Amino acid sequence: MTDSASSPMPLTGMSREARVERRVLERRLALILQYSRRLPLNYLGYILVAVIVHRQGVQVWPWVWLVLTGAVMVYRWRLSLAVERIEPEMQLHYLPKLLRGFDFNGVSTAAIVPFVFHAPGNFAPLAVAAVLMAGCTIGAASVAGSQRAFVGFCTITFCFLAAGWAWRGGAVGYMFAAGIVLVYLMLLATVHDQGQMLHKLMSVVDDNAVLSEVVRQERDRATTASEAKTRFFAAASHDLRQPLHALSINATTLDILARRSHDPLLKEVSRGIGSALRQSSGLLDGLLDISRLDAHTIEARFAPHEIAAVLRASRDEYAALAAQQGLFLKVVAPDTPLWGLTDADQLIRIVGNLVNNAIKFTTRGGVTLWADEGMDGRVLVRVSDTGPGIPEQERERVFEEFYQIGNPSRDRSHGLGLGLAIVRRTAELLKIEIELESEPGRGTTFTLHIPAAVPLDERPPEDAHAPEHTADGRRISVLLVDDEAEVLSALSAYLQELGWSVRGVATGDQAELALAEGFVPDVMAVDYRLRDETGLQVIERIRRHRPALPSVIVTGETAPTRFREFSTVAARVLHKPLDGERLARTLQEVVPAVGPKDAQAVAPK
């Protein structure tokens, strides 16, 4: 079959009738070309006819006829090969020429029939009629519903056969003549039906093609909208993070001063600012998570993990929040360890989002984390609450972005409605199946089906997931690079309050000058978006002088394309807004450990 039969049709500039007709012609062309490849095999039937006629006493004409029909078949066969080699869009122009090949074949085939009936007896007429009618029947299937091609190919042969039997006369002759005419009419009707079926089939094909094009266009629109949404999340998150970053650093410094002061009002103001900033940071982190998951820049690191340990880590993280709401939060797991093949960090994010969501909407009772072995061998994790439940018609929508039940006032303390959207995307990343069961007024249960794993060793999972470094409280020297004067001042003030040695600069030139003047940093913290260069370029410049100096990038960028670029250069990437305590802890973690006698305990006083 040629490519033209399956090549996409243009969907603009043509009426539906014109498109369907063109598809019919293309399909007919493909079937005719397919049939033409078998013409050399059909020639064996013509050889048989020539032998039969020759044995009836006709000496010369059977061989002349055989050469004539052979020439016609060679012409048709070579024409079909030539058509297949040309460009698909040009092939349809040769369809009339291919159809005329049926006419030539019909005339040449019928030329042997009159000589058959001059021989005595009925064997030759019967044998030749059987062979030629079989050939015409096969030809009827090859014309792909073209009555014009069938008439040109078979009519003369059938007429000669019917006339020959009628000329012989008698009951047998007339009966065969009538039968041949009946077969011809039946074949003609069959070809007509084939044409109609082909037209209906191509109508369906055209409708499907139009539908596919519409679906493609809608898919492209949805993809474009999703990409625009991701870009918006990244841009909005970046712009919102910038002012919050400076405020977070100042708030951390204020918290240190409030703890040193005995003024209760100052402590209350500090607590309120910290709470509001944590809430704002949580909302922006949700946008960041959605952006990264949509961009597929988060890679799962699968390994065997003890699932109950993951649940206990989530319980410990949210125990204080549950207690503050007057709720219980407990873990129910068997004594035998349950090992799952997963990414522990991402699984903790899934369970944490489910627990956090349950605590927000549960007013009495509490949340239970269950771990058990499923009947199919997978590990089951259930997060059950005693909250208001989810109506059946809402159970699919709760996984949509920004959708929340029971929060018509858009209370931001309940988040943006991104928690379950993040859960679904992260579960897909980890190949975890999620089930949702809920009974209004009785609570909700999310069930995670986690692939089972064979443990690599028997180390306690908590140890396996412990961070590589811990904040050891020692004083270090820090090179800060940030062109925002307010941010640079706030960062420097906070770190100096810890007793650290800090040099704050705004450009790469100033950073190199600080090194030239003798400042020896243990780590550098660099803002990514500077006025005349990027933080990556600054890091490259500094490492010409201090190749082993660890670096931390501080950025409001959430564009997914940046994530991998950052990870190849910096030891850590911190996203704004960022409080001073988290920055200090991260800086300590990336600095190579020193001996105990070189470390000095540092704690806010």
Coordinates of C-alpha atoms in Angstrom, one line a residue:
M1 CA 0.0 0.0 0.0
T2 CA 1.3 3.4 -0.8
D3 CA 1.9 6.2 1.6
S4 CA -0.7 8.3 -0.1
A5 CA -3.5 6.2 1.2
S6 CA -2.6 7.0 4.8
S7 CA -1.1 10.5 4.4
P8 CA -2.9 13.2 6.3
M9 CA -5.5 15.1 4.4
P10 CA -5.5 18.9 4.5
L11 CA -8.5 19.9 6.6
T12 CA -8.8 23.5 5.4
G13 CA -9.8 24.9 2.0
M14 CA -11.8 21.8 1.1
S15 CA -15.5 20.8 1.7
R16 CA -16.3 17.6 3.4
E17 CA -17.6 16.1 0.2
A18 CA -14.3 17.0 -1.6
R19 CA -12.2 15.5 1.2
V20 CA -14.2 12.3 1.2
E21 CA -14.0 11.9 -2.5
R22 CA -10.2 12.5 -2.5
R23 CA -9.8 9.9 0.2
V24 CA -11.8 7.4 -1.8
L25 CA -9.6 8.0 -4.8
E26 CA -6.4 7.6 -2.7
R27 CA -7.7 4.4 -1.2
R28 CA -8.6 3.1 -4.7
L29 CA -5.2 4.0 -6.0
A30 CA -3.5 2.1 -3.1
L31 CA -5.6 -1.1 -3.7
I32 CA -4.9 -1.0 -7.5
L33 CA -1.2 -0.6 -6.9
Q34 CA -1.3 -3.5 -4.4
Y35 CA -3.1 -5.7 -6.9
S36 CA -0.7 -4.8 -9.7
R37 CA 2.2 -6.3 -7.7
R38 CA 0.5 -9.7 -8.2
L39 CA 0.1 -9.4 -11.9
P40 CA 3.1 -11.8 -12.7
L41 CA 1.3 -14.5 -10.7
N42 CA -2.0 -13.9 -12.6
Y43 CA -0.1 -14.5 -15.9
L44 CA 0.1 -18.2 -15.0
G45 CA -3.7 -18.5 -15.6
Y46 CA -3.2 -17.0 -19.1
I47 CA -0.5 -19.6 -19.9
L48 CA -3.0 -22.3 -18.9
V49 CA -5.6 -20.9 -21.2
A50 CA -3.1 -20.8 -24.1
V51 CA -2.1 -24.4 -23.5
I52 CA -5.8 -25.5 -23.5
V53 CA -6.6 -23.6 -26.7
H54 CA -3.5 -25.0 -28.4
R55 CA -4.4 -28.5 -27.5
Q56 CA -7.8 -27.9 -29.3
G57 CA -6.0 -27.5 -32.6
V58 CA -5.4 -23.7 -32.7
Q59 CA -1.7 -23.5 -33.5
V60 CA -0.5 -19.9 -33.7
W61 CA -3.0 -17.5 -32.2
P62 CA -2.7 -18.8 -28.5
W63 CA 1.0 -17.9 -28.5
V64 CA 0.4 -14.6 -30.2
W65 CA -2.4 -13.9 -27.7
L66 CA -0.1 -14.9 -24.8
V67 CA 2.6 -12.4 -26.0
L68 CA -0.1 -9.7 -26.3
T69 CA -1.5 -10.2 -22.9
G70 CA 2.0 -10.5 -21.5
A71 CA 2.9 -7.1 -23.0
V72 CA -0.2 -5.6 -21.4
M73 CA 0.6 -7.0 -18.0
V74 CA 4.2 -5.9 -18.2
Y75 CA 3.0 -2.4 -19.1
R76 CA 0.6 -2.3 -16.1
W77 CA 3.2 -3.8 -13.7
R78 CA 5.9 -1.4 -14.7
L79 CA 3.5 1.5 -14.6
S80 CA 2.5 0.6 -11.0
L81 CA 6.1 0.4 -9.9
A82 CA 6.8 3.8 -11.5
V83 CA 3.8 5.3 -9.7
E84 CA 5.0 4.0 -6.3
R85 CA 8.4 5.6 -6.7
I86 CA 7.1 9.1 -7.3
E87 CA 6.1 11.6 -4.7
P88 CA 2.9 10.6 -2.8
E89 CA 1.1 13.9 -3.6
M90 CA 1.7 13.3 -7.3
Q91 CA 0.5 9.6 -7.4
L92 CA -3.1 10.4 -7.7
H93 CA -2.6 12.1 -11.1
Y94 CA -1.7 8.6 -12.5
L95 CA -5.0 7.0 -11.4
P96 CA -6.7 7.4 -14.8
K97 CA -3.8 5.9 -16.6
L98 CA -3.9 2.9 -14.2
L99 CA -7.6 2.5 -14.9
R100 CA -7.0 2.5 -18.6
G101 CA -4.7 -0.5 -18.0
F102 CA -7.8 -2.5 -17.0
D103 CA -9.3 -1.6 -20.4
F104 CA -6.2 -2.8 -22.3
N105 CA -6.2 -6.0 -20.2
G106 CA -9.9 -6.6 -20.9
V107 CA -9.5 -6.3 -24.6
S108 CA -6.5 -8.5 -24.8
T109 CA -8.0 -11.1 -22.6
A110 CA -11.2 -11.4 -24.6
A111 CA -9.3 -11.9 -27.9
I112 CA -8.8 -15.6 -27.1
V113 CA -12.5 -16.4 -26.4
P114 CA -13.8 -16.8 -30.0
F115 CA -11.2 -19.4 -30.8
V116 CA -12.3 -21.5 -27.9
F117 CA -15.7 -22.2 -29.3
H118 CA -14.5 -23.4 -32.7
A119 CA -13.1 -26.5 -31.0
P120 CA -15.3 -29.6 -30.7
G121 CA -16.6 -30.7 -27.4
N122 CA -17.3 -28.6 -24.2
F123 CA -14.0 -29.2 -22.3
A124 CA -12.1 -26.2 -23.8
P125 CA -15.0 -23.7 -23.4
L126 CA -15.7 -24.9 -19.9
A127 CA -12.1 -24.8 -18.8
V128 CA -11.3 -21.5 -20.4
A129 CA -14.6 -20.0 -19.1
A130 CA -13.6 -21.1 -15.5
V131 CA -10.1 -19.7 -15.7
L132 CA -11.2 -16.3 -17.2
M133 CA -14.2 -15.9 -15.0
A134 CA -12.0 -16.6 -11.9
G135 CA -9.6 -14.0 -13.1
C136 CA -12.4 -11.5 -13.6
T137 CA -13.7 -12.3 -10.1
I138 CA -10.3 -11.5 -8.6
G139 CA -10.1 -8.4 -10.8
A140 CA -13.5 -7.2 -9.4
A141 CA -12.0 -7.1 -5.9
S142 CA -8.9 -5.2 -7.2
V143 CA -10.8 -2.3 -8.8
A144 CA -11.8 -1.0 -5.3
G145 CA -15.4 -0.2 -6.1
S146 CA -14.6 1.4 -9.5
Q147 CA -17.4 0.3 -11.8
R148 CA -15.7 2.0 -14.7
A149 CA -12.6 -0.2 -14.2
F150 CA -14.7 -3.4 -13.8
V151 CA -16.6 -2.8 -17.0
G152 CA -13.4 -2.2 -19.0
F153 CA -11.7 -5.3 -17.5
C154 CA -14.6 -7.9 -17.6
T155 CA -17.4 -6.8 -19.9
I156 CA -15.9 -7.9 -23.3
T157 CA -14.8 -11.3 -21.9
F158 CA -18.1 -12.0 -20.3
C159 CA -20.0 -11.0 -23.5
F160 CA -17.8 -13.2 -25.7
L161 CA -18.3 -16.2 -23.3
A162 CA -22.0 -15.7 -23.1
A163 CA -22.3 -15.2 -26.9
G164 CA -20.1 -18.3 -27.5
W165 CA -22.3 -20.6 -25.4
A166 CA -25.5 -19.1 -26.9
W167 CA -24.0 -19.7 -30.4
R168 CA -23.5 -23.3 -29.6
G169 CA -27.2 -23.5 -28.7
G170 CA -29.0 -26.3 -27.0
A171 CA -30.2 -26.4 -23.4
V172 CA -26.6 -26.5 -22.1
G173 CA -25.4 -23.6 -24.2
Y174 CA -28.3 -21.4 -23.3
M175 CA -28.1 -22.3 -19.6
F176 CA -24.3 -21.5 -19.5
A177 CA -24.9 -18.2 -21.4
A178 CA -27.6 -17.1 -18.9
G179 CA -25.4 -18.2 -16.0
I180 CA -22.4 -16.2 -17.3
V181 CA -24.6 -13.1 -17.7
L182 CA -26.0 -13.6 -14.2
V183 CA -22.5 -13.9 -12.7
Y184 CA -21.5 -10.7 -14.5
L185 CA -24.4 -8.8 -13.1
M186 CA -23.8 -10.1 -9.6
L187 CA -20.1 -9.0 -9.9
L188 CA -21.1 -5.6 -11.2
A189 CA -23.5 -5.2 -8.2
T190 CA -20.8 -6.3 -5.8
V191 CA -18.4 -3.7 -7.3
H192 CA -21.1 -1.1 -6.9
D193 CA -21.6 -2.1 -3.2
Q194 CA -17.8 -2.0 -2.7
G195 CA -17.8 1.6 -4.0
Q196 CA -20.6 2.6 -1.6
M197 CA -18.8 0.9 1.4
L198 CA -15.6 2.5 0.5
H199 CA -17.3 5.9 0.4
K200 CA -18.9 5.3 3.8
L201 CA -15.6 4.1 5.2
M202 CA -13.7 7.2 4.0
S203 CA -16.5 9.4 5.4
V204 CA -15.8 7.8 8.8
V205 CA -12.0 8.2 8.2
D206 CA -12.5 11.9 7.4
D207 CA -14.7 12.5 10.4
N208 CA -12.0 10.8 12.6
A209 CA -9.3 12.9 10.9
V210 CA -11.3 16.1 11.6
L211 CA -11.9 15.0 15.2
S212 CA -8.2 14.2 15.6
E213 CA -7.2 17.6 14.3
V214 CA -9.6 19.3 16.7
V215 CA -8.3 17.2 19.6
R216 CA -4.7 18.0 18.6
Q217 CA -5.5 21.7 18.5
E218 CA -7.2 21.6 21.8
R219 CA -4.3 19.6 23.2
D220 CA -1.9 22.2 21.9
R221 CA -4.0 25.0 23.5
A222 CA -4.1 23.1 26.8
T223 CA -0.3 22.6 26.6
T224 CA 0.2 26.2 25.8
A225 CA -2.0 27.3 28.6
S226 CA -0.2 24.9 31.0
E227 CA 3.2 26.3 30.0
A228 CA 1.9 29.8 30.4
K229 CA 0.5 28.9 33.8
T230 CA 3.9 27.4 34.8
R231 CA 5.7 30.6 33.6
F232 CA 3.2 32.7 35.5
F233 CA 3.8 30.6 38.7
A234 CA 7.6 31.0 38.3
A235 CA 7.4 34.8 37.6
A236 CA 4.8 35.5 40.3
S237 CA 6.7 33.4 42.8
H238 CA 10.0 35.1 42.0
D239 CA 8.5 38.6 42.3
L240 CA 6.7 37.9 45.5
R241 CA 9.7 36.2 47.1
Q242 CA 12.0 39.2 46.7
P243 CA 10.4 41.5 49.3
L244 CA 9.5 38.7 51.6
H245 CA 13.1 37.5 51.6
A246 CA 14.4 40.7 53.2
L247 CA 11.5 40.8 55.6
S248 CA 12.2 37.2 56.6
I249 CA 15.8 37.9 57.4
N250 CA 14.9 41.0 59.4
A251 CA 12.2 39.0 61.2
T252 CA 14.7 36.4 62.3
T253 CA 17.0 39.1 63.6
L254 CA 14.0 40.6 65.4
D255 CA 13.3 37.2 66.9
I256 CA 16.8 37.1 68.4
L257 CA 16.4 40.6 69.9
A258 CA 12.9 39.7 71.2
R259 CA 14.3 36.7 73.0
R260 CA 17.0 38.9 74.6
S261 CA 14.4 41.5 75.6
H262 CA 11.9 41.3 78.4
D263 CA 9.3 43.4 76.5
P264 CA 6.3 41.1 76.0
L265 CA 4.9 43.3 73.2
L266 CA 8.1 42.9 71.2
K267 CA 7.9 39.2 71.6
E268 CA 4.3 39.1 70.5
V269 CA 5.0 41.3 67.5
S270 CA 7.9 39.0 66.5
R271 CA 5.8 35.9 66.9
G272 CA 3.0 37.4 64.7
I273 CA 5.4 38.4 62.0
G274 CA 7.1 35.0 62.0
S275 CA 3.7 33.2 61.8
A276 CA 2.6 35.4 58.9
L277 CA 5.9 34.9 57.1
R278 CA 5.8 31.1 57.5
Q279 CA 2.3 31.0 56.1
S280 CA 3.3 33.2 53.1
S281 CA 6.4 31.0 52.5
G282 CA 4.2 27.9 52.6
L283 CA 1.9 29.3 50.0
L284 CA 4.8 30.2 47.7
D285 CA 6.5 26.8 48.2
G286 CA 3.3 25.2 47.0
L287 CA 3.5 27.2 43.8
L288 CA 7.2 26.2 43.5
D289 CA 6.4 22.5 43.9
I290 CA 3.6 22.6 41.3
S291 CA 6.0 24.4 38.9
R292 CA 8.8 21.8 39.3
L293 CA 6.4 18.8 39.1
D294 CA 4.8 20.1 35.9
A295 CA 8.2 20.7 34.4
H296 CA 9.3 17.1 35.3
T297 CA 12.5 18.4 36.8
I298 CA 12.2 16.4 40.0
E299 CA 13.8 13.0 39.7
A300 CA 12.7 10.2 41.9
R301 CA 15.6 8.3 43.6
F302 CA 14.1 4.9 44.3
A303 CA 15.6 2.7 47.0
P304 CA 14.2 0.3 49.7
H305 CA 12.8 2.2 52.7
E306 CA 11.1 1.1 55.8
I307 CA 7.6 2.6 55.4
A308 CA 6.7 2.8 59.1
A309 CA 9.7 5.0 59.7
V310 CA 8.5 7.4 57.0
L311 CA 5.1 7.6 58.7
R312 CA 6.7 8.2 62.1
A313 CA 8.8 11.0 60.6
S314 CA 5.6 12.6 59.3
R315 CA 3.9 12.2 62.6
D316 CA 6.8 13.9 64.4
E317 CA 6.7 16.8 62.0
Y318 CA 3.0 17.5 62.4
A319 CA 2.5 16.4 66.1
A320 CA 2.8 19.9 67.4
L321 CA 0.3 21.3 64.9
A322 CA -2.2 18.5 65.7
A323 CA -1.9 19.1 69.4
Q324 CA -2.4 22.8 68.8
Q325 CA -5.7 21.9 67.1
G326 CA -6.7 19.5 69.9
L327 CA -6.3 16.5 67.6
F328 CA -4.6 13.2 68.0
L329 CA -2.0 12.0 65.4
K330 CA -0.8 8.4 65.7
V331 CA 0.9 5.7 63.7
V332 CA -0.4 2.1 63.5
A333 CA 2.1 -0.3 61.9
P334 CA 3.0 -4.0 62.4
D335 CA 6.1 -5.0 64.3
T336 CA 7.6 -6.6 61.2
P337 CA 9.3 -3.9 59.0
L338 CA 7.5 -3.1 55.7
W339 CA 9.9 -2.3 52.9
G340 CA 8.8 -0.2 49.9
L341 CA 10.6 0.8 46.8
T342 CA 10.3 4.5 46.8
D343 CA 11.9 7.9 47.2
A344 CA 11.7 8.6 51.0
D345 CA 11.9 12.3 50.7
Q346 CA 9.1 12.5 48.1
L347 CA 7.0 10.0 50.0
I348 CA 7.3 12.1 53.2
R349 CA 6.1 15.0 51.1
I350 CA 3.0 13.0 50.0
V351 CA 2.2 11.8 53.5
G352 CA 2.9 15.3 54.9
N353 CA 0.6 17.0 52.5
L354 CA -2.2 14.5 53.4
V355 CA -1.6 14.9 57.1
N356 CA -1.5 18.6 56.9
N357 CA -4.6 18.7 54.8
A358 CA -6.4 16.4 57.2
I359 CA -5.4 18.5 60.2
K360 CA -6.7 21.7 58.6
F361 CA -10.2 20.4 58.0
T362 CA -10.6 18.2 61.0
T363 CA -12.2 19.8 64.1
R364 CA -12.4 16.8 66.4
G365 CA -10.9 13.4 66.7
G366 CA -7.7 13.2 64.8
V367 CA -5.6 11.6 62.1
T368 CA -4.2 8.0 61.9
L369 CA -1.4 6.8 59.7
W370 CA -1.6 3.1 58.9
A371 CA 1.0 0.8 57.3
D372 CA 0.2 -2.7 56.3
E373 CA 0.9 -5.3 53.6
G374 CA -1.6 -5.5 50.8
M375 CA -3.0 -8.7 49.3
D376 CA -1.1 -8.1 46.1
G377 CA 2.2 -7.8 47.9
R378 CA 2.4 -4.0 47.8
V379 CA 2.7 -1.9 50.9
L380 CA -0.4 -0.1 51.9
V381 CA -0.3 3.3 53.6
R382 CA -3.5 4.9 54.8
V383 CA -4.0 8.4 56.0
S384 CA -7.4 8.5 57.8
D385 CA -9.1 11.4 59.5
T386 CA -12.3 12.0 61.4
G387 CA -13.1 15.2 59.5
P388 CA -16.2 16.2 57.6
G389 CA -15.6 13.9 54.7
I390 CA -15.7 14.6 50.9
P391 CA -19.0 14.3 49.0
E392 CA -18.9 11.8 46.2
Q393 CA -19.3 14.4 43.4
E394 CA -16.2 16.3 44.8
R395 CA -13.8 13.4 45.1
E396 CA -12.1 13.9 41.7
R397 CA -12.1 17.7 41.9
V398 CA -10.2 17.8 45.2
F399 CA -7.1 16.8 43.2
E400 CA -7.4 19.9 41.0
E401 CA -5.2 23.0 41.6
F402 CA -6.7 25.8 43.8
Y403 CA -9.8 23.8 44.5
Q404 CA -11.0 23.6 48.1
I405 CA -14.1 22.3 49.8
G406 CA -15.6 24.3 52.6
N407 CA -13.4 27.3 52.2
P408 CA -15.7 29.8 50.3
S409 CA -14.0 32.8 52.0
R410 CA -10.6 31.6 50.7
D411 CA -9.1 31.6 54.2
R412 CA -5.3 31.5 53.4
S413 CA -4.6 29.6 56.6
H414 CA -6.1 26.7 54.7
G415 CA -3.6 27.1 51.9
L416 CA -4.1 27.7 48.2
G417 CA -5.7 24.3 47.5
L418 CA -2.5 22.9 46.0
G419 CA -1.8 20.1 48.6
L420 CA -3.7 17.3 46.9
A421 CA -2.6 18.5 43.4
I422 CA 1.0 18.1 44.6
V423 CA 0.1 14.7 46.1
R424 CA -1.3 13.3 42.8
R425 CA 1.7 14.6 40.7
T426 CA 4.2 13.3 43.2
A427 CA 2.4 9.9 43.4
E428 CA 2.6 9.6 39.6
L429 CA 6.3 10.4 39.8
L430 CA 6.8 7.5 42.4
K431 CA 4.4 5.2 40.5
I432 CA 2.1 5.1 43.6
E433 CA -1.6 4.3 43.1
I434 CA -3.9 6.5 45.2
E435 CA -7.4 5.6 46.4
L436 CA -9.8 7.9 48.0
E437 CA -12.6 6.7 50.3
S438 CA -14.8 9.1 52.2
E439 CA -18.1 9.2 54.1
P440 CA -19.6 12.6 54.7
G441 CA -19.6 13.3 58.4
R442 CA -17.4 10.3 59.2
G443 CA -14.0 11.2 57.7
T444 CA -11.8 10.5 54.8
T445 CA -9.1 7.9 54.0
F446 CA -6.4 8.1 51.4
T447 CA -4.7 4.8 50.5
L448 CA -1.3 4.6 48.9
H449 CA -0.2 1.4 47.1
I450 CA 3.6 1.4 47.2
P451 CA 5.7 -1.2 45.3
A452 CA 7.3 -3.6 47.7
A453 CA 11.1 -3.9 48.0
V454 CA 13.7 -6.2 49.4
P455 CA 15.8 -4.3 52.0
L456 CA 19.4 -3.7 51.0
D457 CA 20.6 -3.9 54.6
E458 CA 19.2 -3.7 58.1
R459 CA 20.2 -0.2 59.0
P460 CA 17.6 1.8 60.8
P461 CA 15.8 4.0 58.2
E462 CA 16.1 7.1 60.3
D463 CA 19.9 6.7 60.1
A464 CA 19.7 6.1 56.3
H465 CA 17.8 9.3 55.9
A466 CA 19.8 11.5 58.2
P467 CA 21.2 14.6 56.5
E468 CA 24.8 14.4 55.4
H469 CA 25.7 17.4 57.7
T470 CA 24.3 18.9 60.7
A471 CA 24.5 22.4 62.0
D472 CA 27.3 22.1 64.6
G473 CA 27.1 25.6 65.9
R474 CA 30.6 26.7 65.0
R475 CA 31.4 30.2 63.8
I476 CA 32.4 30.5 60.2
S477 CA 33.4 33.2 57.7
V478 CA 30.8 34.0 55.0
L479 CA 31.1 35.9 51.7
L480 CA 27.7 37.4 50.9
V481 CA 27.0 38.6 47.3
D482 CA 23.6 40.4 46.8
D483 CA 22.9 43.7 45.0
E484 CA 19.8 44.4 47.1
A485 CA 21.2 46.7 49.8
E486 CA 18.4 46.0 52.2
V487 CA 18.7 42.2 51.9
L488 CA 22.5 42.4 52.2
S489 CA 22.3 44.5 55.3
A490 CA 19.7 42.2 56.9
L491 CA 21.7 39.1 56.1
S492 CA 25.0 40.6 57.4
A493 CA 23.3 41.8 60.6
Y494 CA 21.8 38.4 61.4
L495 CA 25.0 36.4 60.8
Q496 CA 27.0 38.9 62.8
E497 CA 24.5 38.5 65.6
L498 CA 25.6 34.9 65.6
G499 CA 29.2 36.0 66.0
W500 CA 30.2 35.0 62.5
S501 CA 32.7 36.9 60.3
V502 CA 30.8 38.3 57.3
R503 CA 31.8 40.3 54.3
G504 CA 28.9 41.6 52.2
V505 CA 29.4 42.8 48.7
A506 CA 27.1 43.7 45.7
T507 CA 29.2 42.6 42.7
G508 CA 31.7 40.0 41.5
D509 CA 34.3 42.7 41.3
Q510 CA 33.8 43.6 45.0
A511 CA 33.9 39.9 45.9
E512 CA 37.3 39.5 44.2
L513 CA 38.6 42.6 45.9
A514 CA 37.5 41.3 49.3
L515 CA 39.6 38.2 48.6
A516 CA 42.6 40.3 47.5
E517 CA 42.4 42.3 50.7
G518 CA 42.8 39.1 52.7
F519 CA 39.3 38.0 53.6
V520 CA 39.2 34.2 53.8
P521 CA 35.7 32.8 53.6
D522 CA 34.6 29.3 54.5
V523 CA 31.5 29.5 52.3
M524 CA 29.9 32.0 49.9
A525 CA 26.2 32.7 49.6
V526 CA 25.4 34.3 46.3
D527 CA 22.1 35.8 45.0
Y528 CA 21.4 34.5 41.5
R529 CA 19.9 37.5 39.8
L530 CA 22.4 40.4 40.1
R531 CA 22.3 43.6 38.0
D532 CA 25.2 43.1 35.6
E533 CA 25.9 39.3 36.0
T534 CA 24.4 36.2 37.4
G535 CA 25.3 34.4 40.6
L536 CA 26.7 31.5 38.6
Q537 CA 29.2 33.9 36.9
V538 CA 30.3 35.3 40.3
I539 CA 30.8 31.8 41.7
E540 CA 33.0 30.9 38.6
R541 CA 35.1 34.1 39.2
I542 CA 35.6 33.4 42.9
R543 CA 36.6 29.8 42.3
R544 CA 39.4 30.9 40.1
H545 CA 41.0 32.1 43.4
R546 CA 39.4 29.5 45.8
P547 CA 38.5 26.4 43.7
A548 CA 37.3 24.3 46.7
L549 CA 35.1 27.1 48.2
P550 CA 31.6 25.7 48.7
S551 CA 28.7 27.9 47.5
V552 CA 25.0 28.4 48.2
I553 CA 22.7 30.1 45.7
V554 CA 19.9 32.2 47.1
T555 CA 17.3 32.9 44.5
G556 CA 13.7 33.8 43.8
E557 CA 13.9 32.0 40.5
T558 CA 11.4 29.2 40.2
A559 CA 11.7 28.6 36.4
P560 CA 12.1 24.8 36.0
T561 CA 14.9 25.2 33.5
R562 CA 17.1 26.7 36.2
F563 CA 16.9 23.9 38.7
R564 CA 19.4 21.5 37.0
E565 CA 21.7 24.4 36.1
F566 CA 22.0 25.4 39.8
S567 CA 22.6 21.9 41.0
T568 CA 25.7 21.5 38.9
V569 CA 27.4 24.5 40.5
A570 CA 26.2 25.1 44.0
A571 CA 26.2 22.8 47.0
R572 CA 22.7 24.0 47.9
V573 CA 20.0 26.1 46.4
L574 CA 17.7 28.1 48.7
H575 CA 14.5 29.8 47.5
K576 CA 13.3 33.1 48.8
P577 CA 11.8 34.1 51.1
L578 CA 14.4 32.7 53.4
D579 CA 14.7 33.3 57.2
G580 CA 18.1 33.8 58.8
E581 CA 18.0 30.6 60.8
R582 CA 17.6 28.4 57.7
L583 CA 20.4 30.2 55.9
A584 CA 22.8 29.8 58.8
R585 CA 22.0 26.1 59.1
T586 CA 22.5 25.5 55.4
L587 CA 25.8 27.4 55.4
Q588 CA 27.1 25.3 58.3
E589 CA 26.0 22.1 56.5
V590 CA 27.9 22.8 53.3
V591 CA 31.2 23.9 55.1
P592 CA 33.6 20.9 55.5
A593 CA 33.7 19.8 59.1
V594 CA 36.6 21.0 61.3
G595 CA 38.1 19.5 64.4
P596 CA 36.2 19.9 67.7
K597 CA 38.8 22.2 69.1
D598 CA 38.3 24.6 66.2
A599 CA 34.5 24.8 66.7
Q600 CA 32.9 27.3 68.9
A601 CA 29.3 26.9 70.0
V602 CA 27.0 29.6 68.8
A603 CA 23.5 30.1 69.9
P604 CA 21.3 33.1 69.8
K605 CA 21.2 34.8 73.1

